[in-house]
PDB file of C-alpha atoms in Angstrom:
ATOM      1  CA  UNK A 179     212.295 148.291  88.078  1.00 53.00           C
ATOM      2  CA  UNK A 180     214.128 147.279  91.156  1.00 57.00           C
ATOM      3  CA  UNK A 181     217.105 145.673  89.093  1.00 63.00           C
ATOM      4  CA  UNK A 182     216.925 148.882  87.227  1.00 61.00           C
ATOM      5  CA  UNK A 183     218.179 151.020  89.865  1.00 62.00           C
ATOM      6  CA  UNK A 184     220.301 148.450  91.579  1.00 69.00           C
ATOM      7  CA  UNK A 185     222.174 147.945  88.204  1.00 74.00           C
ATOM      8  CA  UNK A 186     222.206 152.195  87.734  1.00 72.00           C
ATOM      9  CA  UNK A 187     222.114 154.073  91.207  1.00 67.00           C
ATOM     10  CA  UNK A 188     222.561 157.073  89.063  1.00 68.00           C
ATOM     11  CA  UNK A 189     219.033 156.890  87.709  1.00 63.00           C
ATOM     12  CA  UNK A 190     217.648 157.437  91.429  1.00 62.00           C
ATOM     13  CA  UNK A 191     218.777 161.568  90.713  1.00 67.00           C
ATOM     14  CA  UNK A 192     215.931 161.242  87.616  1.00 69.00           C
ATOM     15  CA  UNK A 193     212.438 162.462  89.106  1.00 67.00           C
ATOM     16  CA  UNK A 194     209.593 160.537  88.844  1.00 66.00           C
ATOM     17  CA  UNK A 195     205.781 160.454  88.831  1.00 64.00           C
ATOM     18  CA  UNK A 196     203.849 157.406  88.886  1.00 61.00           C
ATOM     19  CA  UNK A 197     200.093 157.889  87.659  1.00 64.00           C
ATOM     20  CA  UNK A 198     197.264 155.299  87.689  1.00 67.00           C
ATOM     21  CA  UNK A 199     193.521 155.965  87.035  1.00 72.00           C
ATOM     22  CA  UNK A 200     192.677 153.229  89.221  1.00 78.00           C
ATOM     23  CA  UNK A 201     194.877 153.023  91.975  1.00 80.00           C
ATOM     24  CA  UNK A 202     193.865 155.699  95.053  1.00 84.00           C
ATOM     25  CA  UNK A 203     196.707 157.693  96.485  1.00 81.00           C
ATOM     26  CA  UNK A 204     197.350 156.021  99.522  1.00 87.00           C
ATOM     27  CA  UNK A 205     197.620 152.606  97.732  1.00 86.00           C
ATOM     28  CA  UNK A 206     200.229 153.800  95.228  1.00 81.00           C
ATOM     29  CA  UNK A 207     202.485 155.364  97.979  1.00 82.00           C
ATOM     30  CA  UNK A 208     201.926 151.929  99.964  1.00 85.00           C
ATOM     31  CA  UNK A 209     202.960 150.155  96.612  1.00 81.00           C
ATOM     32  CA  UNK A 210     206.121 152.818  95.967  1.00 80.00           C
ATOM     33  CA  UNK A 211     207.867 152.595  99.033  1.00 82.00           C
ATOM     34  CA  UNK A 212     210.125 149.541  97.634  1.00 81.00           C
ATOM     35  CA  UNK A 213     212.136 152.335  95.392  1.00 77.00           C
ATOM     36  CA  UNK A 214     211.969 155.270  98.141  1.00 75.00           C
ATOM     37  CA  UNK A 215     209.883 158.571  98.206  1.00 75.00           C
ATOM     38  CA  UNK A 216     208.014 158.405  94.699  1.00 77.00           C
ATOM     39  CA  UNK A 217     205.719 161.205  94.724  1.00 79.00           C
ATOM     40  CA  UNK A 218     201.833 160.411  94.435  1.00 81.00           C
ATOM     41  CA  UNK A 219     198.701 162.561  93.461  1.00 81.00           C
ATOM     42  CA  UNK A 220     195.474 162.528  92.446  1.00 81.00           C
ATOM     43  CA  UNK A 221     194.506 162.871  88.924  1.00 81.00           C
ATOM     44  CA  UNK A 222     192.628 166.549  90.070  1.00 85.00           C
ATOM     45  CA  UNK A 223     195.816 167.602  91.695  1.00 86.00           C
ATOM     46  CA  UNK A 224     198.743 166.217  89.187  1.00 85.00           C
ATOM     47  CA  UNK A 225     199.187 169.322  86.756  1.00 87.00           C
ATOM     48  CA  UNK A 226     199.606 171.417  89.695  1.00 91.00           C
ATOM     49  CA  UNK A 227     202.383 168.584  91.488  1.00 88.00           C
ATOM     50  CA  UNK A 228     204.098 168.722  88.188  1.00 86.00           C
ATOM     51  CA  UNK A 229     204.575 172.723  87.418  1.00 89.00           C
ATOM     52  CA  UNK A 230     205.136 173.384  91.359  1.00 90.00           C
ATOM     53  CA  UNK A 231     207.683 170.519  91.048  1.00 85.00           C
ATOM     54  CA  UNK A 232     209.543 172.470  88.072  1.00 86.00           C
ATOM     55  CA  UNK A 233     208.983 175.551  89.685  1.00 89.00           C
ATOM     56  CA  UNK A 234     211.213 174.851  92.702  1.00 88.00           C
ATOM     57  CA  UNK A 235     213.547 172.889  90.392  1.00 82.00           C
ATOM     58  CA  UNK A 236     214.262 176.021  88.341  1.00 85.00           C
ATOM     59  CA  UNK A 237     214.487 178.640  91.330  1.00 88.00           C
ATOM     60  CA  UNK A 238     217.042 175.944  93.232  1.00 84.00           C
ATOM     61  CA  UNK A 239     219.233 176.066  89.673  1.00 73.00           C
ATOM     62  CA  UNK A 240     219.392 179.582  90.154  1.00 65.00           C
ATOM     63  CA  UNK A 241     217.556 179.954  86.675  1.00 55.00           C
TER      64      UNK A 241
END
């Protein structure tokens, strides 16, 4: 993944959200910080990250 961005900064503008079952939410943002702020959350509070997350996109495009 790290080649990935190295190779194509332009993909760092392209938001992500890394999910795993098994993996609590302080590990994965431990395990994250190699490719900068990746946002984390629990499996109970991930629908609610996601439409927030579009929410604020859309009001900042002026949509």
């Amino acid at each position: 993944m790290v080649a990935v961005i190295d190779s194509t900064p332009e993909c760092k503008n392209i938001p992500m959200v890394y999910y795993s079952a098994g993996t609590t939410v302080d590990e994965l943002k431990e395990k994250s910080l190699v490719f900068g702020k990746i946002p984390c959350v629990s499996f109970e509070n991930l629908s609610d990250y996601i439409f927030d997350f579009f929410k604020v996109k859309l009001n900042n495009s002026g949509a």
